PDB file of C-alpha atoms in Angstrom:
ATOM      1  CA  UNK A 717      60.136 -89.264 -97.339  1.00 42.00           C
ATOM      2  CA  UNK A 718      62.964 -89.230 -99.958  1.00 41.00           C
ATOM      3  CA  UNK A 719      61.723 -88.149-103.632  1.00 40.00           C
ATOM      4  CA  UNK A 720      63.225 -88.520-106.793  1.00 38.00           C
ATOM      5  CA  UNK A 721      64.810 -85.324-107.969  1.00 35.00           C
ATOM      6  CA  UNK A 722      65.658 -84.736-111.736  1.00 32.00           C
ATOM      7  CA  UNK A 723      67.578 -81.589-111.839  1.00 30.00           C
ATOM      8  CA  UNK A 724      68.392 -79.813-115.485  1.00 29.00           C
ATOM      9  CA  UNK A 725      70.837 -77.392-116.163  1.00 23.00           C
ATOM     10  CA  UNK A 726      69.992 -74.865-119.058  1.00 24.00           C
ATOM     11  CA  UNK A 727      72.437 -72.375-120.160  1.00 29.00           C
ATOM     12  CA  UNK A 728      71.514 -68.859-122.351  1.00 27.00           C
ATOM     13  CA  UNK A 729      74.284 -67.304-123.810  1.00 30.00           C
ATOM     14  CA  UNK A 730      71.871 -63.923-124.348  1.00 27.00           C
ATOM     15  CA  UNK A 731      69.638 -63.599-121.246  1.00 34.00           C
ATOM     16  CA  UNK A 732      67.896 -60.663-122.132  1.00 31.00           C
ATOM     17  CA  UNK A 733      66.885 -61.980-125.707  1.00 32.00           C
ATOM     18  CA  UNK A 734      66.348 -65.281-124.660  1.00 38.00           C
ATOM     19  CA  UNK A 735      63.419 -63.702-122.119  1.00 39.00           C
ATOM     20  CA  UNK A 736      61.882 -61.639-124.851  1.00 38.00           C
ATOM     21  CA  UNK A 737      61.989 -64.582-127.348  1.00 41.00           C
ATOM     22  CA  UNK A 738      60.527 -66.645-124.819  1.00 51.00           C
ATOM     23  CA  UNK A 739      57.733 -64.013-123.630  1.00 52.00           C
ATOM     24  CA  UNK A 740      56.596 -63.699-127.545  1.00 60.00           C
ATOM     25  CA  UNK A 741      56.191 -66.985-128.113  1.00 89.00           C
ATOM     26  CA  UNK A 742      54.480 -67.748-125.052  1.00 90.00           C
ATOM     27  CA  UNK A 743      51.774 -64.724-126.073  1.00 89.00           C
ATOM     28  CA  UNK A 744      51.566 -66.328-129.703  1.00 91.00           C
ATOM     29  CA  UNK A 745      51.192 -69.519-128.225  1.00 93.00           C
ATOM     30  CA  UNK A 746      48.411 -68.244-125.665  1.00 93.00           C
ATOM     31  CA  UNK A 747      46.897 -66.065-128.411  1.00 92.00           C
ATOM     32  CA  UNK A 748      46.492 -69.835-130.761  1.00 92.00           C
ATOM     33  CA  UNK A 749      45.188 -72.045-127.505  1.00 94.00           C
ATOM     34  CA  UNK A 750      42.810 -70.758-125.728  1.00 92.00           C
ATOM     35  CA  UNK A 751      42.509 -74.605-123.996  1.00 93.00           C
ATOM     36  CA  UNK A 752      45.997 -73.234-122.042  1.00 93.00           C
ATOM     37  CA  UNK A 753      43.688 -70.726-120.012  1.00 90.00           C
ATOM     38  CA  UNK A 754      46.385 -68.665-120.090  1.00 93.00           C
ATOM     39  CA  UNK A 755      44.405 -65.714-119.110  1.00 90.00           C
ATOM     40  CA  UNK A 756      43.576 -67.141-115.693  1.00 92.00           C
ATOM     41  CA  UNK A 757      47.427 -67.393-115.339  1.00 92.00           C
ATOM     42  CA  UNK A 758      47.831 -63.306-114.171  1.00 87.00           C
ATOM     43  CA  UNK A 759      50.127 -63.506-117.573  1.00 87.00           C
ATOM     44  CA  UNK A 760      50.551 -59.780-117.666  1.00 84.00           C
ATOM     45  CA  UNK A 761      52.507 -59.829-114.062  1.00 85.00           C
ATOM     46  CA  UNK A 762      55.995 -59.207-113.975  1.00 84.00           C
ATOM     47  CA  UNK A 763      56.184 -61.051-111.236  1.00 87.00           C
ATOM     48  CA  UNK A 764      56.822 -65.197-111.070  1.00 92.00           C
ATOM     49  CA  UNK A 765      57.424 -65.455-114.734  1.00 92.00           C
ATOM     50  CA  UNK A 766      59.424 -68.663-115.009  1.00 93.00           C
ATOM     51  CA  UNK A 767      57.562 -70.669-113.441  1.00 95.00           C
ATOM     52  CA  UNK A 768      54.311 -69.930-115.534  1.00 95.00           C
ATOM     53  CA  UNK A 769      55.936 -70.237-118.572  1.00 94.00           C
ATOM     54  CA  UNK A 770      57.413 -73.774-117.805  1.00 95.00           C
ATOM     55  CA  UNK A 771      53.454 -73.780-116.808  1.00 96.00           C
ATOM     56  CA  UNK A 772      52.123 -72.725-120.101  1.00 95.00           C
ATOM     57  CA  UNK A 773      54.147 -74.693-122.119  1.00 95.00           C
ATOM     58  CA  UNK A 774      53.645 -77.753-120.115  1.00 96.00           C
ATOM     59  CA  UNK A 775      50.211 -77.437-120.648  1.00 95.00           C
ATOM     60  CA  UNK A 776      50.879 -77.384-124.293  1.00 95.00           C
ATOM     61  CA  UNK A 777      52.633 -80.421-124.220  1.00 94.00           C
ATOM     62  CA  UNK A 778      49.713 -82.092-122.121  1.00 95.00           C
ATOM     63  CA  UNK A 779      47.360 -81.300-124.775  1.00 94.00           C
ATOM     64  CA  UNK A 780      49.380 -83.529-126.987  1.00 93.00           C
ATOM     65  CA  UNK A 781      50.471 -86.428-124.575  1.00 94.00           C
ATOM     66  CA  UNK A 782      47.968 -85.830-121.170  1.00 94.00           C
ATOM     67  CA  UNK A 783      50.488 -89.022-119.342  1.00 96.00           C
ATOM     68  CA  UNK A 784      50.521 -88.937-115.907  1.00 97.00           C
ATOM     69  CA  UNK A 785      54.187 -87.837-116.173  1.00 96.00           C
ATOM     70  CA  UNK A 786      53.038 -84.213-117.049  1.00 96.00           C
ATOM     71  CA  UNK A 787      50.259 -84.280-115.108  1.00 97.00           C
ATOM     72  CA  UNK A 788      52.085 -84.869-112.290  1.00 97.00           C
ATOM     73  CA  UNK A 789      54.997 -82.316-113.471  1.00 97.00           C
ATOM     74  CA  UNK A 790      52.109 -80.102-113.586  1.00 97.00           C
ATOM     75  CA  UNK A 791      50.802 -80.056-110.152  1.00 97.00           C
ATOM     76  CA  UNK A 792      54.387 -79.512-109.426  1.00 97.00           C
ATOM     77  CA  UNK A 793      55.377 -76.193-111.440  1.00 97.00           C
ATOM     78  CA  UNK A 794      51.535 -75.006-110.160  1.00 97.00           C
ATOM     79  CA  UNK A 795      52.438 -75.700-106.548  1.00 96.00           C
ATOM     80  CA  UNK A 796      56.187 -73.733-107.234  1.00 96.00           C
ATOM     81  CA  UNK A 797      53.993 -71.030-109.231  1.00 96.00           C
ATOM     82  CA  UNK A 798      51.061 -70.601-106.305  1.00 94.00           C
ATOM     83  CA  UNK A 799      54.721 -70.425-103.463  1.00 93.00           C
ATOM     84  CA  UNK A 800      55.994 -67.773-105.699  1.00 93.00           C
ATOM     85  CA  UNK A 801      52.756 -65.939-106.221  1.00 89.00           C
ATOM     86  CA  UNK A 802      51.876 -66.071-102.344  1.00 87.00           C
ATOM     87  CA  UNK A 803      54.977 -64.616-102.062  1.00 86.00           C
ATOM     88  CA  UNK A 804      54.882 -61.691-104.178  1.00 80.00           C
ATOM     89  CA  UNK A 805      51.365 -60.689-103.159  1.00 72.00           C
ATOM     90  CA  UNK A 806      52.448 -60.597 -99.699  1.00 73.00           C
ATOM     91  CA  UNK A 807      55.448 -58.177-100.536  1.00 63.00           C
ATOM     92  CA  UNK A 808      53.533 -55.835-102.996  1.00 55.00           C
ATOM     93  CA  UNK A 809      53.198 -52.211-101.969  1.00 53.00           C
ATOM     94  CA  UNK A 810      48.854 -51.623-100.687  1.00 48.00           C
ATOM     95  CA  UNK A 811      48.705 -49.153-103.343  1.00 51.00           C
ATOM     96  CA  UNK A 812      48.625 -51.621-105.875  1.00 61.00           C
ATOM     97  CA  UNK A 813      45.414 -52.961-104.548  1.00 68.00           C
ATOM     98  CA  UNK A 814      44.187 -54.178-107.561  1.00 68.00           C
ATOM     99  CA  UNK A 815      47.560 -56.222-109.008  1.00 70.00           C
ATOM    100  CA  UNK A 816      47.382 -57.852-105.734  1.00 71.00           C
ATOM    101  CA  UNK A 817      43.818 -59.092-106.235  1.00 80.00           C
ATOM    102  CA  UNK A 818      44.913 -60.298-108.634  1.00 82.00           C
ATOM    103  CA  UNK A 819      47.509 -62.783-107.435  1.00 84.00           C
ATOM    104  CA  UNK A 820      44.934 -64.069-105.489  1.00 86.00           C
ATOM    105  CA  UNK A 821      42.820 -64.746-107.291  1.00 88.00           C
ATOM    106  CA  UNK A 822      45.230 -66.222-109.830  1.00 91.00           C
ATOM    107  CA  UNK A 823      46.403 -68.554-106.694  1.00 91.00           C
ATOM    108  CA  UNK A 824      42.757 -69.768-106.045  1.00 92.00           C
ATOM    109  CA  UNK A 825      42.775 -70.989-109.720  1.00 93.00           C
ATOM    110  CA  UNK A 826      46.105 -72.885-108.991  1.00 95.00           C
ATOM    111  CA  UNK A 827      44.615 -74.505-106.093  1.00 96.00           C
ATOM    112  CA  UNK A 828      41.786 -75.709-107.833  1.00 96.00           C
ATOM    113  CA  UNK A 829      43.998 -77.155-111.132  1.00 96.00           C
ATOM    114  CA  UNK A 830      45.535 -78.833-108.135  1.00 97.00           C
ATOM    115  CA  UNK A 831      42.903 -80.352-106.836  1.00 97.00           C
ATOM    116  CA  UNK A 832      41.564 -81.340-110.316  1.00 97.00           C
ATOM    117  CA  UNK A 833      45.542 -83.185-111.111  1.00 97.00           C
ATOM    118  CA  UNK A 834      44.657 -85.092-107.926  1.00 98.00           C
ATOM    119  CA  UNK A 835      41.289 -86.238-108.722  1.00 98.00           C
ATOM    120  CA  UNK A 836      42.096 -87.012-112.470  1.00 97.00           C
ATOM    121  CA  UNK A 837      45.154 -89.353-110.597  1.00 98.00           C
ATOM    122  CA  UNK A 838      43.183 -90.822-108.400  1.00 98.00           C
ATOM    123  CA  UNK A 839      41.567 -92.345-111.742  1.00 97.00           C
ATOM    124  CA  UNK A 840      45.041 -93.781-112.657  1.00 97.00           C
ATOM    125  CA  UNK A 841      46.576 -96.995-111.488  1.00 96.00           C
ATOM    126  CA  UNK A 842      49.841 -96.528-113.264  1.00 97.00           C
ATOM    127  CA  UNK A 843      53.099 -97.123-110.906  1.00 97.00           C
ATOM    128  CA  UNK A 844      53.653 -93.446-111.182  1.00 97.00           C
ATOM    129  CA  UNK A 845      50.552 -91.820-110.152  1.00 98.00           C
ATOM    130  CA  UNK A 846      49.515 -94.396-107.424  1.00 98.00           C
ATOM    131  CA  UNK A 847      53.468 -93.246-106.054  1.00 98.00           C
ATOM    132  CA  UNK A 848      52.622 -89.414-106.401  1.00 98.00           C
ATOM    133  CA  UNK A 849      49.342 -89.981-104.627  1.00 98.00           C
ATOM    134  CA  UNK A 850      51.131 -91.870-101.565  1.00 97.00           C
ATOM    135  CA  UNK A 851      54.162 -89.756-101.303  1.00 96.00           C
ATOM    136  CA  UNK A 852      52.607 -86.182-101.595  1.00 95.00           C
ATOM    137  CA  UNK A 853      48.689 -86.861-100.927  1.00 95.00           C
ATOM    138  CA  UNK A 854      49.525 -89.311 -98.002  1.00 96.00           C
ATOM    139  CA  UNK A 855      46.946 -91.399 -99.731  1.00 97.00           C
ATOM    140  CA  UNK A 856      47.115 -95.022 -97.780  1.00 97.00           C
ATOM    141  CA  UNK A 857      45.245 -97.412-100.234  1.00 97.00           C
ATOM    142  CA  UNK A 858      47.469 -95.865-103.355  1.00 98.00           C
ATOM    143  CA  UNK A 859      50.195 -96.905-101.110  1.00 97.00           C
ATOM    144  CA  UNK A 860      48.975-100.522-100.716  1.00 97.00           C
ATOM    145  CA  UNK A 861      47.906-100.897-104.472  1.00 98.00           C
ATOM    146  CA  UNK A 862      51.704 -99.587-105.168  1.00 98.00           C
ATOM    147  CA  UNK A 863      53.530-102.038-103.069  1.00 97.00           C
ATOM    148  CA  UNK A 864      51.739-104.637-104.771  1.00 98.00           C
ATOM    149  CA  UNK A 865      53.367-104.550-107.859  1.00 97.00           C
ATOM    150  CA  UNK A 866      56.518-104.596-106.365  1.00 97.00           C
ATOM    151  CA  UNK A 867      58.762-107.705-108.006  1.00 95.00           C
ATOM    152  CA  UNK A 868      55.946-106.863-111.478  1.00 96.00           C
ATOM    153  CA  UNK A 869      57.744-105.298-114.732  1.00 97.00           C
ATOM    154  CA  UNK A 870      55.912-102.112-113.772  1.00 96.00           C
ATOM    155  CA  UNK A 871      58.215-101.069-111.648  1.00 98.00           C
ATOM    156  CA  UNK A 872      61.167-102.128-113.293  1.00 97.00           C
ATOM    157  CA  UNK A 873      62.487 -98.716-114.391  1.00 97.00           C
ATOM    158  CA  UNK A 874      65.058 -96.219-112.507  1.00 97.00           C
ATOM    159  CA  UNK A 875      62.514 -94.255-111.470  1.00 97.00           C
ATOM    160  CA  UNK A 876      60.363 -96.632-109.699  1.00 97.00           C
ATOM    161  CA  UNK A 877      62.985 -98.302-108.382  1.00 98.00           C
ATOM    162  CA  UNK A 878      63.945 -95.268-106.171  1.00 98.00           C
ATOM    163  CA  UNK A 879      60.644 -95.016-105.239  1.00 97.00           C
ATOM    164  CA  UNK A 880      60.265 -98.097-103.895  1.00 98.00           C
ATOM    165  CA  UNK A 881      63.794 -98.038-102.336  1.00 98.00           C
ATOM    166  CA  UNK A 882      61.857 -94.566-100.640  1.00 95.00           C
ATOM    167  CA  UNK A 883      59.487 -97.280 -99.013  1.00 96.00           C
ATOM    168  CA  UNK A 884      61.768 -99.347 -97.225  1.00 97.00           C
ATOM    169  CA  UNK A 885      64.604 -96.656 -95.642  1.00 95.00           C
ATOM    170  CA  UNK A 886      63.642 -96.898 -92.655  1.00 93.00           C
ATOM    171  CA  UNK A 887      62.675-101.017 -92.692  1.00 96.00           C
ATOM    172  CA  UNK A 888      64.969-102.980 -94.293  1.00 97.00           C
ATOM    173  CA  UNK A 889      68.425-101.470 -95.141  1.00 97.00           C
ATOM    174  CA  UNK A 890      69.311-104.227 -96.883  1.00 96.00           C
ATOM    175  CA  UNK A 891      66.539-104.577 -99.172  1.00 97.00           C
ATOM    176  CA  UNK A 892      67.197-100.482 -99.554  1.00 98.00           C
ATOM    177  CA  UNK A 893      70.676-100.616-100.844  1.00 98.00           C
ATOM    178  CA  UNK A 894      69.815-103.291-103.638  1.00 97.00           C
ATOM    179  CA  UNK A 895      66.836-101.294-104.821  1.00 98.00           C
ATOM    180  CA  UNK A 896      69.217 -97.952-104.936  1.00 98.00           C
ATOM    181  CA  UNK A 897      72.009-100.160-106.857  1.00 98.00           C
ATOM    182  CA  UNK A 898      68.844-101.563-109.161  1.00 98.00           C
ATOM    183  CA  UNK A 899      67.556 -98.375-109.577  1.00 98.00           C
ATOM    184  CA  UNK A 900      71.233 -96.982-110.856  1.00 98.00           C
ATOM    185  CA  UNK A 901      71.444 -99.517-112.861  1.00 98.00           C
ATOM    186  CA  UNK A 902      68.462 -99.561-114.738  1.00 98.00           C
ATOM    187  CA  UNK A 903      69.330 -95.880-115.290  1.00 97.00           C
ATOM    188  CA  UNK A 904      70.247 -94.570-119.355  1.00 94.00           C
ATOM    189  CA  UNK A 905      72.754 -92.579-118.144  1.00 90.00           C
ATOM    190  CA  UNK A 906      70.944 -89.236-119.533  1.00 91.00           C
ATOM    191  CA  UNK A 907      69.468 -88.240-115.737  1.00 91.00           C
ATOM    192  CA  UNK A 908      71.749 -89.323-112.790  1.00 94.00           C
ATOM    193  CA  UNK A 909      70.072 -89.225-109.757  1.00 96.00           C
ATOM    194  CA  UNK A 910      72.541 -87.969-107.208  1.00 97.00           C
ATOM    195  CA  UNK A 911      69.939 -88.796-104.051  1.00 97.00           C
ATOM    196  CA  UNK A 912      70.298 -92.371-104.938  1.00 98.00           C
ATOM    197  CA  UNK A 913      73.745 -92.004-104.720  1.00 98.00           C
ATOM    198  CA  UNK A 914      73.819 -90.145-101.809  1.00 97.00           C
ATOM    199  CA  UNK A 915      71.684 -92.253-100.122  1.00 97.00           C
ATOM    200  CA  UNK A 916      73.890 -95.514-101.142  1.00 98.00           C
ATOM    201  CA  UNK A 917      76.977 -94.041 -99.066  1.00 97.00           C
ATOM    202  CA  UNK A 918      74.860 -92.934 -95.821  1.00 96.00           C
ATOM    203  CA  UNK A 919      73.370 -95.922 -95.313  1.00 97.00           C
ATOM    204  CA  UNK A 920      76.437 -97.888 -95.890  1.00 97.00           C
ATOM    205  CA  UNK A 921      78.392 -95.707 -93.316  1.00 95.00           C
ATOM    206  CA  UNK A 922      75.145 -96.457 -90.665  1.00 95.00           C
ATOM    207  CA  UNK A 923      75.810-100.229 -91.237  1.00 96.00           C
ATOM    208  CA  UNK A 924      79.927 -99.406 -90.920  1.00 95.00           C
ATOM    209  CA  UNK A 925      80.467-100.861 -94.008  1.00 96.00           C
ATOM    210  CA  UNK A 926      83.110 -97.475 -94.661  1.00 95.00           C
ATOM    211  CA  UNK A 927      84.700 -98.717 -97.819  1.00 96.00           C
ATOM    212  CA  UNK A 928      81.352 -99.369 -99.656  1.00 97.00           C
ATOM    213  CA  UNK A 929      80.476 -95.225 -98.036  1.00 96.00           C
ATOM    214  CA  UNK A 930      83.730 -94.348 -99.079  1.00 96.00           C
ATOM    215  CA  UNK A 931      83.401 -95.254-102.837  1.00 97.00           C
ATOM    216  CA  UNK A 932      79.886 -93.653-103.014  1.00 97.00           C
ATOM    217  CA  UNK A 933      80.898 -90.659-101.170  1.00 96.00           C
ATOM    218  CA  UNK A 934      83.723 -90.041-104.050  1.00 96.00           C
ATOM    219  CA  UNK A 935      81.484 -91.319-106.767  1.00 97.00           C
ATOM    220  CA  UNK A 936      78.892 -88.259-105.160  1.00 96.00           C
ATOM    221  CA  UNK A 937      81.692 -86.024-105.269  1.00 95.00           C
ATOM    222  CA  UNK A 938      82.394 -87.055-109.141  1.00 95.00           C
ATOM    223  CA  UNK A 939      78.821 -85.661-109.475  1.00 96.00           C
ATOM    224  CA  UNK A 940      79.546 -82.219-107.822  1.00 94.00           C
ATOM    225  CA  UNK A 941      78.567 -83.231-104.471  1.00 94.00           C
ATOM    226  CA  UNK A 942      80.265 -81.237-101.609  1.00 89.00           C
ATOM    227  CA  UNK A 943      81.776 -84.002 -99.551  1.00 84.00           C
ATOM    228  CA  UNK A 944      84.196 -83.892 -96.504  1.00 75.00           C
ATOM    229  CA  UNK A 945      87.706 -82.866 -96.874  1.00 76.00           C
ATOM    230  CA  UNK A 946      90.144 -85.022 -97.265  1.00 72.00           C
ATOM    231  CA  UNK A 947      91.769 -84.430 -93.405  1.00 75.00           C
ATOM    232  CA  UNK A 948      87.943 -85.019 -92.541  1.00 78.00           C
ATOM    233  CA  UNK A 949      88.079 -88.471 -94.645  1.00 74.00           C
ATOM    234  CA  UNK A 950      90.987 -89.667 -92.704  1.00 76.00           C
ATOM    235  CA  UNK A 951      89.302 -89.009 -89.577  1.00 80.00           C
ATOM    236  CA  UNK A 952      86.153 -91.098 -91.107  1.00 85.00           C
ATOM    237  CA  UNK A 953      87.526 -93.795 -92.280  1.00 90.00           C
ATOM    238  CA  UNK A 954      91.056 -93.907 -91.358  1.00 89.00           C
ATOM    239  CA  UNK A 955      92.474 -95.980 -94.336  1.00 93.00           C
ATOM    240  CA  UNK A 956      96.226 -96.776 -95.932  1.00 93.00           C
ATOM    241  CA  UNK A 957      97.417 -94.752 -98.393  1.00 92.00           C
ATOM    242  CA  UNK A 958      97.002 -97.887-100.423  1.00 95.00           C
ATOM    243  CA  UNK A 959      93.219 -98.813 -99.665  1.00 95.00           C
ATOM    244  CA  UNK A 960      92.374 -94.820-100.400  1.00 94.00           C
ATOM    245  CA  UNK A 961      93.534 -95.318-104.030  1.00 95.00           C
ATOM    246  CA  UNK A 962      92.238 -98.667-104.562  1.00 96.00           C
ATOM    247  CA  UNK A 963      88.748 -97.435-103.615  1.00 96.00           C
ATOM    248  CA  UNK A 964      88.908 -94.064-105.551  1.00 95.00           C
ATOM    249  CA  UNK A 965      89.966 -96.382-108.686  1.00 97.00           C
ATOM    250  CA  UNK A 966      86.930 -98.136-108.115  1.00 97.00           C
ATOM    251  CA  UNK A 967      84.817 -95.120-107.609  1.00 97.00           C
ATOM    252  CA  UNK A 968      85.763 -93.601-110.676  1.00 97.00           C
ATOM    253  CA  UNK A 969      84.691 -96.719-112.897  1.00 97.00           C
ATOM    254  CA  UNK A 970      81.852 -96.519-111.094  1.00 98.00           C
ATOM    255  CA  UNK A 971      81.177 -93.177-111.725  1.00 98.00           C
ATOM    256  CA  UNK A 972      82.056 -93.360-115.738  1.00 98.00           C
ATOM    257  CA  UNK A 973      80.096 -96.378-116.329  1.00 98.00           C
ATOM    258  CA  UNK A 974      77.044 -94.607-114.483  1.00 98.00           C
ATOM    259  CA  UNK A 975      77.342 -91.459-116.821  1.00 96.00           C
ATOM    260  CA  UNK A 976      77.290 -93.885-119.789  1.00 97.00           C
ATOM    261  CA  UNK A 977      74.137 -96.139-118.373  1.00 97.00           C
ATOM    262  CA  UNK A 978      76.355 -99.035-117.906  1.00 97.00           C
ATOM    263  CA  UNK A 979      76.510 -99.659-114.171  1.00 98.00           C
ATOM    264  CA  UNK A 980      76.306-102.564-113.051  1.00 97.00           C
ATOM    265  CA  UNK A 981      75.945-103.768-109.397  1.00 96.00           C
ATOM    266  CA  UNK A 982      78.855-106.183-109.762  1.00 95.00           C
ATOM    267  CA  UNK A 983      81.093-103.386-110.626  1.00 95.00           C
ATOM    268  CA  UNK A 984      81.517-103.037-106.971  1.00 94.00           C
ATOM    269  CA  UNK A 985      83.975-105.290-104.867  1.00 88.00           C
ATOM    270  CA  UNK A 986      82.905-107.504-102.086  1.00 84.00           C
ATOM    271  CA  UNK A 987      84.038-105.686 -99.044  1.00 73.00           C
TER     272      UNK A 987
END
């Protein structure tokens, strides 16, 4: 099943500052909550840092807004902190015994904060949580209770719109592309989602419809997708010199207005 990925890039002029700014303020901030149970977190490991203090502060923010947003961006920086965790426990020297019981036991907490996301979600019928539930917890009647609200306001956001594009992939290709386009459109332009994308010029190249794959393919590529080479293009699709810069004309409105949060399905020619 396709997900929606959100990807952010963060840059840090002064690394090695930047972590011991970041480790002090995550102590203070542990030292002033103890509702963070920071303490079960193994916080004193050198090991798997990031991802427990995107953890930690996460958890901060939860205690001011506990949505089902960062509940469910929770139970994913847990799951990428008990991977990481696993990993290191597995690779530490035996001599070190007691660090590595440590690990462990610090990844039997994670799987119960886990299991506690779930059953606090399992509470919640918001379009978001019944779609976590479904997608990662195989959960069939959150499934059923989603796909009724398709066509409702609910799921009338970018987001939801992918996810319910994520539904019908393998169903109704059709139905699939206008849900991607809908789902691009009703997006502010501040997250793009590139799978969306993506996924709008493969399934346009499995229904041969190689101009509409050709303009998504460069409008992917716009986005710092690694596409085929041009000598590989002309093998593809095989076009005039002419048709190649009438689509990459169109692909690059395309691609500006969907930077701005302006697209708009009718941007694109009938073909």
């Amino acid at each position: 099943m396709n997900k929606l990925k959100l990807v952010a890039i963060i840059g840090l002029s002064f690394p090695l500052l930047g972590c011991f700014e970041s480790r002090k303020n995550t102590d203070q901030l542990c030292e002033a909550n103890p509702v963070l149970q920071c303490e079960s977190l193994n916080i004193d490991d050198g090991q798997c840092r990031l991802p427990r203090t995107d953890l930690i502060w996460l958890r901060y923010d939860i205690v001011k807004n506990p949505s089902d947003e960062n509940k469910i961006k929770e139970y994913h920086i847990l799951a990428e902190y008990e991977k990481c965790l696993t990993l290191a426990a597995q690779i530490q020297p035996l001599t070190q015994s007691e660090r590595k019981s440590k690990r462990f036991t610090t990844v039997v907490h994670i799987k119960e904060e886990r299991e506690r996301i779930v059953a606090e979600l399992e509470q919640s019928t918001t379009p978001k949580a019944l779609y976590f539930l479904w997608s990662q917890e195989g959960d069939e009647t959150a499934r059923r209770h989603f796909l009724q609200l398709e066509g409702s306001a609910a799921l009338e956001t970018a987001e939801m719109q992918y996810a319910l594009a994520t539904f019908y992939t393998s169903r109704d290709a059709s139905k699939t592309l206008k849900l991607l386009n809908r789902s691009l459109e009703l997006s502010d332009g501040k997250v793009t989602n590139i799978d969306a994308i993506k996924s709008l010029a493969s399934i346009n190249l499995q229904l041969n419809r190689k101009e509409l794959a050709y303009i998504w393919t460069k409008v992917a590529e716009e986005f710092g997708v690694k596409t085929a080479s041009k000598r590989n293009n002309v093998l593809l699709y095989g076009f005039t010199e002419d048709k190649y810069h009438q689509l990459d004309d169109v692909a690059e409105n395309v691609h500006d207005a969907i930077e701005d949060g302006e697209y708009k399905t009718s941007m694109i020619p009938r073909m």
